[in-house]
Amino acid sequence: MGKAYNVMAATCPSRTVLHRIGARWTVFVVNALEDGPRRFTELKAHIQGITPKVLTETLRTLEQDGLVTRTSYDEQPPRVDYELTGLGRSLLLPLRAVRQWAEEHVPDIEAARAAYGPEDASAGATVGP
Amino acid sequence: MGKAYNVMAATCPSRTVLHRIGARWTVFVVNALEDGPRRFTELKAHIQGITPKVLTETLRTLEQDGLVTRTSYDEQPPRVDYELTGLGRSLLLPLRAVRQWAEEHVPDIEAARAAYGPEDASAGATVGP
DNA sequence: CATCTCAGTTCCTTTGAAGATACCGGTATC
DNA sequence: GATACCGGTATCTTCAAAGGAACTGAGATG
């Protein structure tokens, strides 16, 4: 049998999956869980700028998709742990690479942006025959 | 020296980079260019469901960021090639992995979704002391 | 002359995800 | 009694990004 799923096909369910992975905060949350279980407040502090609403939403989605488990302990003050599942850890591998790429290539991208535009628009990069 | 950039910091420029990578169609376009140069119409046909407007926007952004080059040949009918730069090819590695992950784990995610909800909401996954 | 192709552009509408802000109940501590 | 901690909700607003549909120009083709 060949490939079962192909993201290039308009109606392939893998597109939905890709959409989830690409959601604004998924990369952050998954990466933040790389070293083991973390509490809600820890995550919120670690992922600077995320609002509790969005963090909750993201975690719920990840939980639904089987990437994260939520465990709440009956202590005082309350404690809730989030942890990557096996599936979540398998996604961590690509997403950590993406994160690292972003961190490593900031200068390259900034340089490219700065260099863009100066290029002559009329002659352009046009190649004549 | 330590890490220069950290996506977890609120104002880190790597966040902008991550945002670009995470844009709806970036994964598709970068993956579609994995085997070498492609023309606009080829890309449009290959990435099913993408509109010309969005494809243009995505390509322009990738070009600005130095991930893709655009070469237009003065032929008839017009020909324009898009190709990954070295930087673009370095991004292809993580993004191909993301794509593959999405294609491979559709069943896992569908299963997790189906299994979600049935779990008792009152007792929940709560762990008592 | 009519039609096709390529590589887009233009205009308008929509929408869904994200942001801001405020609030909640229970506990324990000052 | 006031305040702080924890893990969230609730509500409202916003807005960038995506979608849809039609259109362009210049030359090739029938």
mmCIF file of C-alpha atoms (C1' of nucleotides) in Angstrom:
data_model
loop_
_atom_site.group_PDB
_atom_site.id
_atom_site.type_symbol
_atom_site.label_atom_id
_atom_site.label_comp_id
_atom_site.label_asym_id
_atom_site.label_seq_id
_atom_site.Cartn_x
_atom_site.Cartn_y
_atom_site.Cartn_z
ATOM 1 C CA MET A 1 0.000 0.000 0.000
ATOM 2 C CA GLY A 2 1.084 3.520 -0.719
ATOM 3 C CA LYS A 3 0.743 6.631 1.329
ATOM 4 C CA ALA A 4 -2.611 6.794 2.988
ATOM 5 C CA TYR A 5 -2.641 10.533 3.556
ATOM 6 C CA ASN A 6 -1.356 13.464 1.580
ATOM 7 C CA VAL A 7 -1.532 17.046 2.817
ATOM 8 C CA MET A 8 -1.571 18.320 -0.748
ATOM 9 C CA ALA A 9 -5.024 16.841 -1.318
ATOM 10 C CA ALA A 10 -7.731 19.382 -0.651
ATOM 11 C CA THR A 11 -9.901 17.277 1.622
ATOM 12 C CA CYS A 12 -7.264 15.148 3.327
ATOM 13 C CA PRO A 13 -7.788 14.947 7.088
ATOM 14 C CA SER A 14 -4.058 15.496 7.549
ATOM 15 C CA ARG A 15 -4.786 19.118 6.724
ATOM 16 C CA THR A 16 -6.803 19.492 9.868
ATOM 17 C CA VAL A 17 -3.943 17.966 11.797
ATOM 18 C CA LEU A 18 -1.490 20.351 10.202
ATOM 19 C CA HIS A 19 -3.786 23.197 11.041
ATOM 20 C CA ARG A 20 -3.759 22.238 14.690
ATOM 21 C CA ILE A 21 -0.012 21.926 14.794
ATOM 22 C CA GLY A 22 0.295 25.297 13.149
ATOM 23 C CA ALA A 23 -1.996 27.021 15.620
ATOM 24 C CA ARG A 24 -0.362 30.094 17.124
ATOM 25 C CA TRP A 25 0.575 28.631 20.495
ATOM 26 C CA THR A 26 0.955 24.921 19.885
ATOM 27 C CA VAL A 27 4.688 25.057 19.231
ATOM 28 C CA PHE A 28 5.206 26.981 22.450
ATOM 29 C CA VAL A 29 3.173 24.714 24.665
ATOM 30 C CA VAL A 30 4.596 21.482 23.283
ATOM 31 C CA ASN A 31 8.123 22.806 23.623
ATOM 32 C CA ALA A 32 7.434 24.029 27.133
ATOM 33 C CA LEU A 33 6.501 20.490 28.101
ATOM 34 C CA GLU A 34 9.681 18.938 26.776
ATOM 35 C CA ASP A 35 11.258 18.363 30.181
ATOM 36 C CA GLY A 36 8.310 16.648 31.800
ATOM 37 C CA PRO A 37 5.101 17.630 33.550
ATOM 38 C CA ARG A 38 4.362 21.262 34.197
ATOM 39 C CA ARG A 39 1.639 23.117 36.010
ATOM 40 C CA PHE A 40 -0.706 25.632 34.499
ATOM 41 C CA THR A 41 0.915 28.563 36.233
ATOM 42 C CA GLU A 42 4.380 27.381 35.343
ATOM 43 C CA LEU A 43 3.436 27.212 31.701
ATOM 44 C CA LYS A 44 1.837 30.603 31.836
ATOM 45 C CA ALA A 45 4.979 32.092 33.356
ATOM 46 C CA HIS A 46 7.304 30.253 31.023
ATOM 47 C CA ILE A 47 5.488 31.102 27.819
ATOM 48 C CA GLN A 48 5.664 34.802 28.208
ATOM 49 C CA GLY A 49 2.753 36.789 26.894
ATOM 50 C CA ILE A 50 0.249 33.963 26.645
ATOM 51 C CA THR A 51 -3.079 34.753 28.274
ATOM 52 C CA PRO A 52 -4.779 32.217 30.541
ATOM 53 C CA LYS A 53 -7.679 31.946 28.139
ATOM 54 C CA VAL A 54 -5.513 31.035 25.199
ATOM 55 C CA LEU A 55 -3.381 28.704 27.276
ATOM 56 C CA THR A 56 -6.468 26.856 28.447
ATOM 57 C CA GLU A 57 -7.806 26.578 24.927
ATOM 58 C CA THR A 58 -4.530 25.324 23.573
ATOM 59 C CA LEU A 59 -4.132 22.763 26.322
ATOM 60 C CA ARG A 60 -7.697 21.512 25.899
ATOM 61 C CA THR A 61 -7.168 21.051 22.207
ATOM 62 C CA LEU A 62 -3.920 19.213 22.748
ATOM 63 C CA GLU A 63 -5.635 17.040 25.312
ATOM 64 C CA GLN A 64 -8.479 16.241 22.925
ATOM 65 C CA ASP A 65 -6.003 15.293 20.255
ATOM 66 C CA GLY A 66 -4.222 12.945 22.623
ATOM 67 C CA LEU A 67 -0.989 14.922 22.751
ATOM 68 C CA VAL A 68 -1.183 15.986 26.370
ATOM 69 C CA THR A 69 -2.612 14.578 29.555
ATOM 70 C CA ARG A 70 -4.143 16.675 32.278
ATOM 71 C CA THR A 71 -3.903 15.397 35.827
ATOM 72 C CA SER A 72 -5.461 17.255 38.687
ATOM 73 C CA TYR A 73 -4.428 16.487 42.265
ATOM 74 C CA ASP A 74 -6.730 17.168 45.185
ATOM 75 C CA GLU A 75 -4.340 19.297 47.170
ATOM 76 C CA GLN A 76 -4.444 22.723 48.619
ATOM 77 C CA PRO A 77 -3.717 24.940 46.781
ATOM 78 C CA PRO A 78 -4.964 22.985 43.773
ATOM 79 C CA ARG A 79 -2.428 21.372 41.510
ATOM 80 C CA VAL A 80 -2.851 20.429 37.882
ATOM 81 C CA ASP A 81 -0.154 18.841 35.799
ATOM 82 C CA TYR A 82 0.128 18.775 32.070
ATOM 83 C CA GLU A 83 2.360 16.236 30.425
ATOM 84 C CA LEU A 84 3.105 15.109 26.906
ATOM 85 C CA THR A 85 1.797 11.697 25.921
ATOM 86 C CA GLY A 86 3.818 9.345 23.761
ATOM 87 C CA LEU A 87 2.121 10.886 20.754
ATOM 88 C CA GLY A 88 2.905 14.342 22.083
ATOM 89 C CA ARG A 89 6.539 13.429 22.533
ATOM 90 C CA SER A 90 6.691 12.199 18.966
ATOM 91 C CA LEU A 91 5.448 15.605 17.857
ATOM 92 C CA LEU A 92 8.002 17.288 20.071
ATOM 93 C CA LEU A 93 10.793 16.086 17.813
ATOM 94 C CA PRO A 94 9.705 18.040 14.723
ATOM 95 C CA LEU A 95 8.460 20.999 16.750
ATOM 96 C CA ARG A 96 11.653 21.373 18.688
ATOM 97 C CA ALA A 97 13.460 21.472 15.361
ATOM 98 C CA VAL A 98 11.130 24.203 14.184
ATOM 99 C CA ARG A 99 11.702 26.170 17.341
ATOM 100 C CA GLN A 100 15.443 25.812 17.035
ATOM 101 C CA TRP A 101 15.333 26.820 13.426
ATOM 102 C CA ALA A 102 13.444 29.971 14.337
ATOM 103 C CA GLU A 103 15.909 30.813 17.086
ATOM 104 C CA GLU A 104 18.935 30.166 14.933
ATOM 105 C CA HIS A 105 17.890 31.980 11.797
ATOM 106 C CA VAL A 106 16.660 35.299 13.110
ATOM 107 C CA PRO A 107 19.709 37.118 11.751
ATOM 108 C CA ASP A 108 19.416 35.507 8.316
ATOM 109 C CA ILE A 109 15.792 36.496 8.015
ATOM 110 C CA GLU A 110 16.384 39.999 9.250
ATOM 111 C CA ALA A 111 19.178 40.363 6.734
ATOM 112 C CA ALA A 112 16.962 39.079 3.924
ATOM 113 C CA ARG A 113 14.221 41.523 4.864
ATOM 114 C CA ALA A 114 16.645 44.400 4.926
ATOM 115 C CA ALA A 115 18.005 43.398 1.528
ATOM 116 C CA TYR A 116 14.558 43.097 -0.002
ATOM 117 C CA GLY A 117 13.181 46.035 -1.973
ATOM 118 C CA PRO A 118 16.499 47.643 -2.967
ATOM 119 C CA GLU A 119 16.465 45.284 -5.927
ATOM 120 C CA ASP A 120 15.493 47.115 -9.081
ATOM 121 C CA ALA A 121 11.824 46.573 -9.714
ATOM 122 C CA SER A 122 11.820 47.336 -13.460
ATOM 123 C CA ALA A 123 14.727 45.155 -14.517
ATOM 124 C CA GLY A 124 14.058 42.908 -11.531
ATOM 125 C CA ALA A 125 15.472 39.431 -11.390
ATOM 126 C CA THR A 126 14.147 38.949 -14.878
ATOM 127 C CA VAL A 127 16.259 36.739 -17.049
ATOM 128 C CA GLY A 128 16.093 37.446 -20.741
ATOM 129 C CA PRO A 129 16.343 34.730 -23.397
ATOM 130 C CA MET B 1 28.021 32.999 24.973
ATOM 131 C CA GLY B 2 24.602 31.499 25.567
ATOM 132 C CA LYS B 3 21.552 31.402 23.384
ATOM 133 C CA ALA B 4 20.917 34.681 21.689
ATOM 134 C CA TYR B 5 17.260 34.128 21.018
ATOM 135 C CA ASN B 6 14.513 32.451 22.959
ATOM 136 C CA VAL B 7 10.992 32.026 21.650
ATOM 137 C CA MET B 8 9.639 31.956 25.186
ATOM 138 C CA ALA B 9 10.549 35.606 25.686
ATOM 139 C CA ALA B 10 7.641 37.883 24.917
ATOM 140 C CA THR B 11 9.438 40.290 22.643
ATOM 141 C CA CYS B 12 11.982 37.997 21.043
ATOM 142 C CA PRO B 13 12.185 38.456 17.270
ATOM 143 C CA SER B 14 12.220 34.687 16.893
ATOM 144 C CA ARG B 15 8.505 34.872 17.614
ATOM 145 C CA THR B 16 7.908 36.753 14.416
ATOM 146 C CA VAL B 17 9.891 34.123 12.585
ATOM 147 C CA LEU B 18 7.865 31.363 14.198
ATOM 148 C CA HIS B 19 4.731 33.198 13.253
ATOM 149 C CA ARG B 20 5.751 33.256 9.623
ATOM 150 C CA ILE B 21 6.617 29.587 9.606
ATOM 151 C CA GLY B 22 3.308 28.799 11.195
ATOM 152 C CA ALA B 23 1.308 30.744 8.631
ATOM 153 C CA ARG B 24 -1.450 28.666 7.108
ATOM 154 C CA TRP B 25 0.206 27.869 3.781
ATOM 155 C CA THR B 26 3.925 28.072 4.477
ATOM 156 C CA VAL B 27 4.330 24.372 5.193
ATOM 157 C CA PHE B 28 2.593 23.513 1.984
ATOM 158 C CA VAL B 29 4.579 25.818 -0.244
ATOM 159 C CA VAL B 30 7.959 24.937 1.233
ATOM 160 C CA ASN B 31 7.201 21.239 0.942
ATOM 161 C CA ALA B 32 5.961 21.679 -2.595
ATOM 162 C CA LEU B 33 9.343 23.115 -3.518
ATOM 163 C CA GLU B 34 11.329 20.235 -2.084
ATOM 164 C CA ASP B 35 12.227 18.698 -5.448
ATOM 165 C CA GLY B 36 13.511 21.848 -7.083
ATOM 166 C CA PRO B 37 12.091 24.834 -8.923
ATOM 167 C CA ARG B 38 8.417 25.008 -9.667
ATOM 168 C CA ARG B 39 6.220 27.370 -11.582
ATOM 169 C CA PHE B 40 3.323 29.305 -10.181
ATOM 170 C CA THR B 41 0.705 27.225 -11.924
ATOM 171 C CA GLU B 42 2.404 24.000 -10.934
ATOM 172 C CA LEU B 43 2.340 25.033 -7.324
ATOM 173 C CA LYS B 44 -1.264 26.080 -7.584
ATOM 174 C CA ALA B 45 -2.212 22.725 -9.050
ATOM 175 C CA HIS B 46 -0.098 20.757 -6.606
ATOM 176 C CA ILE B 47 -1.297 22.485 -3.477
ATOM 177 C CA GLN B 48 -4.936 21.739 -3.936
ATOM 178 C CA GLY B 49 -7.369 24.338 -2.738
ATOM 179 C CA ILE B 50 -4.971 27.259 -2.508
ATOM 180 C CA THR B 51 -6.206 30.393 -4.256
ATOM 181 C CA PRO B 52 -3.877 32.389 -6.512
ATOM 182 C CA LYS B 53 -4.139 35.351 -4.171
ATOM 183 C CA VAL B 54 -2.988 33.422 -1.160
ATOM 184 C CA LEU B 55 -0.298 31.626 -3.111
ATOM 185 C CA THR B 56 1.088 34.936 -4.317
ATOM 186 C CA GLU B 57 1.059 36.383 -0.825
ATOM 187 C CA THR B 58 2.763 33.362 0.644
ATOM 188 C CA LEU B 59 5.433 33.303 -2.046
ATOM 189 C CA ARG B 60 6.109 37.031 -1.677
ATOM 190 C CA THR B 61 6.552 36.661 2.049
ATOM 191 C CA LEU B 62 8.874 33.703 1.624
ATOM 192 C CA GLU B 63 10.824 35.694 -0.924
ATOM 193 C CA GLN B 64 11.121 38.664 1.422
ATOM 194 C CA ASP B 65 12.381 36.409 4.154
ATOM 195 C CA GLY B 66 15.029 34.964 1.882
ATOM 196 C CA LEU B 67 13.570 31.469 1.774
ATOM 197 C CA VAL B 68 12.578 31.422 -1.852
ATOM 198 C CA THR B 69 13.833 33.001 -5.047
ATOM 199 C CA ARG B 70 11.597 34.146 -7.848
ATOM 200 C CA THR B 71 12.974 34.060 -11.344
ATOM 201 C CA SER B 72 10.938 35.282 -14.267
ATOM 202 C CA TYR B 73 11.946 34.347 -17.799
ATOM 203 C CA ASP B 74 10.954 36.478 -20.725
ATOM 204 C CA GLU B 75 9.261 33.767 -22.671
ATOM 205 C CA GLN B 76 5.894 33.339 -24.153
ATOM 206 C CA PRO B 77 3.790 32.236 -22.396
ATOM 207 C CA PRO B 78 5.465 33.814 -19.390
ATOM 208 C CA ARG B 79 7.420 31.586 -17.081
ATOM 209 C CA VAL B 80 8.227 32.209 -13.457
ATOM 210 C CA ASP B 81 10.169 29.802 -11.308
ATOM 211 C CA TYR B 82 10.185 29.605 -7.576
ATOM 212 C CA GLU B 83 12.966 27.810 -5.838
ATOM 213 C CA LEU B 84 14.120 27.310 -2.280
ATOM 214 C CA THR B 85 17.265 29.146 -1.276
ATOM 215 C CA GLY B 86 19.834 27.567 0.988
ATOM 216 C CA LEU B 87 17.995 29.056 3.913
ATOM 217 C CA GLY B 88 14.721 27.714 2.546
ATOM 218 C CA ARG B 89 16.206 24.263 2.182
ATOM 219 C CA SER B 90 17.361 24.363 5.778
ATOM 220 C CA LEU B 91 13.778 25.086 6.789
ATOM 221 C CA LEU B 92 12.558 22.277 4.602
ATOM 222 C CA LEU B 93 14.114 19.739 6.936
ATOM 223 C CA PRO B 94 11.944 20.575 9.964
ATOM 224 C CA LEU B 95 8.885 21.310 7.858
ATOM 225 C CA ARG B 96 9.073 18.056 5.980
ATOM 226 C CA ALA B 97 9.167 16.319 9.328
ATOM 227 C CA VAL B 98 6.080 18.233 10.433
ATOM 228 C CA ARG B 99 4.299 17.305 7.253
ATOM 229 C CA GLN B 100 5.219 13.671 7.627
ATOM 230 C CA TRP B 101 4.128 13.682 11.222
ATOM 231 C CA ALA B 102 0.741 15.050 10.196
ATOM 232 C CA GLU B 103 0.333 12.442 7.497
ATOM 233 C CA GLU B 104 1.403 9.598 9.714
ATOM 234 C CA HIS B 105 -0.618 10.401 12.798
ATOM 235 C CA VAL B 106 -4.051 11.094 11.425
ATOM 236 C CA PRO B 107 -5.414 7.829 12.814
ATOM 237 C CA ASP B 108 -3.935 8.432 16.268
ATOM 238 C CA ILE B 109 -5.491 11.848 16.479
ATOM 239 C CA GLU B 110 -8.825 10.710 15.179
ATOM 240 C CA ALA B 111 -8.820 7.950 17.757
ATOM 241 C CA ALA B 112 -7.950 10.376 20.543
ATOM 242 C CA ARG B 113 -10.751 12.686 19.524
ATOM 243 C CA ALA B 114 -13.223 9.862 19.446
ATOM 244 C CA ALA B 115 -12.104 8.727 22.883
ATOM 245 C CA TYR B 116 -12.354 12.216 24.339
ATOM 246 C CA GLY B 117 -15.511 13.158 26.216
ATOM 247 C CA PRO B 118 -16.573 9.666 27.314
ATOM 248 C CA GLU B 119 -14.319 10.162 30.316
ATOM 249 C CA ASP B 120 -16.318 10.895 33.454
ATOM 250 C CA ALA B 121 -16.429 14.632 33.964
ATOM 251 C CA SER B 122 -17.246 14.624 37.691
ATOM 252 C CA ALA B 123 -14.588 12.192 38.900
ATOM 253 C CA GLY B 124 -12.463 13.087 35.914
ATOM 254 C CA ALA B 125 -8.823 12.186 35.853
ATOM 255 C CA THR B 126 -8.596 13.586 39.355
ATOM 256 C CA VAL B 127 -6.109 11.870 41.586
ATOM 257 C CA GLY B 128 -6.857 11.958 45.287
ATOM 258 C CA PRO B 129 -4.186 12.365 47.933
ATOM 259 C "C1'" DC C 1 -11.530 36.717 -34.880
ATOM 260 C "C1'" DA C 2 -12.044 34.025 -30.799
ATOM 261 C "C1'" DT C 3 -10.057 31.624 -27.461
ATOM 262 C "C1'" DC C 4 -6.385 29.826 -24.441
ATOM 263 C "C1'" DT C 5 -2.447 30.124 -21.179
ATOM 264 C "C1'" DC C 6 0.460 32.187 -17.669
ATOM 265 C "C1'" DA C 7 1.009 34.757 -13.718
ATOM 266 C "C1'" DG C 8 -0.856 37.103 -11.336
ATOM 267 C "C1'" DT C 9 -4.112 41.549 -9.416
ATOM 268 C "C1'" DT C 10 -8.163 43.840 -7.477
ATOM 269 C "C1'" DC C 11 -11.984 44.257 -4.633
ATOM 270 C "C1'" DC C 12 -14.961 42.708 -1.249
ATOM 271 C "C1'" DT C 13 -16.517 39.707 2.463
ATOM 272 C "C1'" DT C 14 -15.917 36.702 6.109
ATOM 273 C "C1'" DT C 15 -14.272 34.391 10.099
ATOM 274 C "C1'" DG C 16 -12.108 32.328 13.493
ATOM 275 C "C1'" DA C 17 -8.616 32.806 16.402
ATOM 276 C "C1'" DA C 18 -6.519 35.733 19.486
ATOM 277 C "C1'" DG C 19 -6.206 39.688 22.880
ATOM 278 C "C1'" DA C 20 -7.791 42.463 26.908
ATOM 279 C "C1'" DT C 21 -9.967 42.662 31.031
ATOM 280 C "C1'" DA C 22 -12.421 41.228 34.749
ATOM 281 C "C1'" DC C 23 -14.003 37.808 37.618
ATOM 282 C "C1'" DC C 24 -14.671 33.115 40.360
ATOM 283 C "C1'" DG C 25 -14.449 29.786 44.659
ATOM 284 C "C1'" DG C 26 -11.862 27.731 48.044
ATOM 285 C "C1'" DT C 27 -7.905 27.831 51.143
ATOM 286 C "C1'" DA C 28 -4.260 29.610 54.048
ATOM 287 C "C1'" DT C 29 -1.599 32.963 55.451
ATOM 288 C "C1'" DC C 30 -0.567 37.576 57.363
ATOM 289 C "C1'" DG D 1 -10.576 40.956 57.841
ATOM 290 C "C1'" DA D 2 -7.595 41.573 53.905
ATOM 291 C "C1'" DT D 3 -4.822 39.661 50.838
ATOM 292 C "C1'" DA D 4 -2.585 36.240 47.926
ATOM 293 C "C1'" DC D 5 -2.359 31.721 45.389
ATOM 294 C "C1'" DC D 6 -4.204 28.402 42.070
ATOM 295 C "C1'" DG D 7 -6.468 27.154 37.957
ATOM 296 C "C1'" DG D 8 -9.055 28.547 35.515
ATOM 297 C "C1'" DT D 9 -14.095 31.259 33.216
ATOM 298 C "C1'" DA D 10 -16.762 34.773 31.142
ATOM 299 C "C1'" DT D 11 -17.362 38.443 28.126
ATOM 300 C "C1'" DC D 12 -16.293 41.551 24.764
ATOM 301 C "C1'" DT D 13 -13.636 43.328 21.049
ATOM 302 C "C1'" DT D 14 -10.524 43.297 17.328
ATOM 303 C "C1'" DC D 15 -8.181 42.309 13.247
ATOM 304 C "C1'" DA D 16 -5.008 39.977 10.342
ATOM 305 C "C1'" DA D 17 -5.487 36.545 7.338
ATOM 306 C "C1'" DA D 18 -7.997 33.853 4.450
ATOM 307 C "C1'" DG D 19 -11.693 33.023 0.928
ATOM 308 C "C1'" DG D 20 -14.443 34.158 -3.410
ATOM 309 C "C1'" DA D 21 -15.022 35.896 -7.734
ATOM 310 C "C1'" DA D 22 -13.935 38.442 -11.399
ATOM 311 C "C1'" DC D 23 -10.536 40.642 -14.204
ATOM 312 C "C1'" DT D 24 -5.982 41.923 -16.678
ATOM 313 C "C1'" DG D 25 -2.380 42.013 -20.659
ATOM 314 C "C1'" DA D 26 0.354 40.134 -23.940
ATOM 315 C "C1'" DG D 27 1.268 36.837 -26.988
ATOM 316 C "C1'" DA D 28 0.340 32.020 -28.931
ATOM 317 C "C1'" DT D 29 -2.827 29.026 -31.036
ATOM 318 C "C1'" DG D 30 -6.804 27.423 -33.691
#
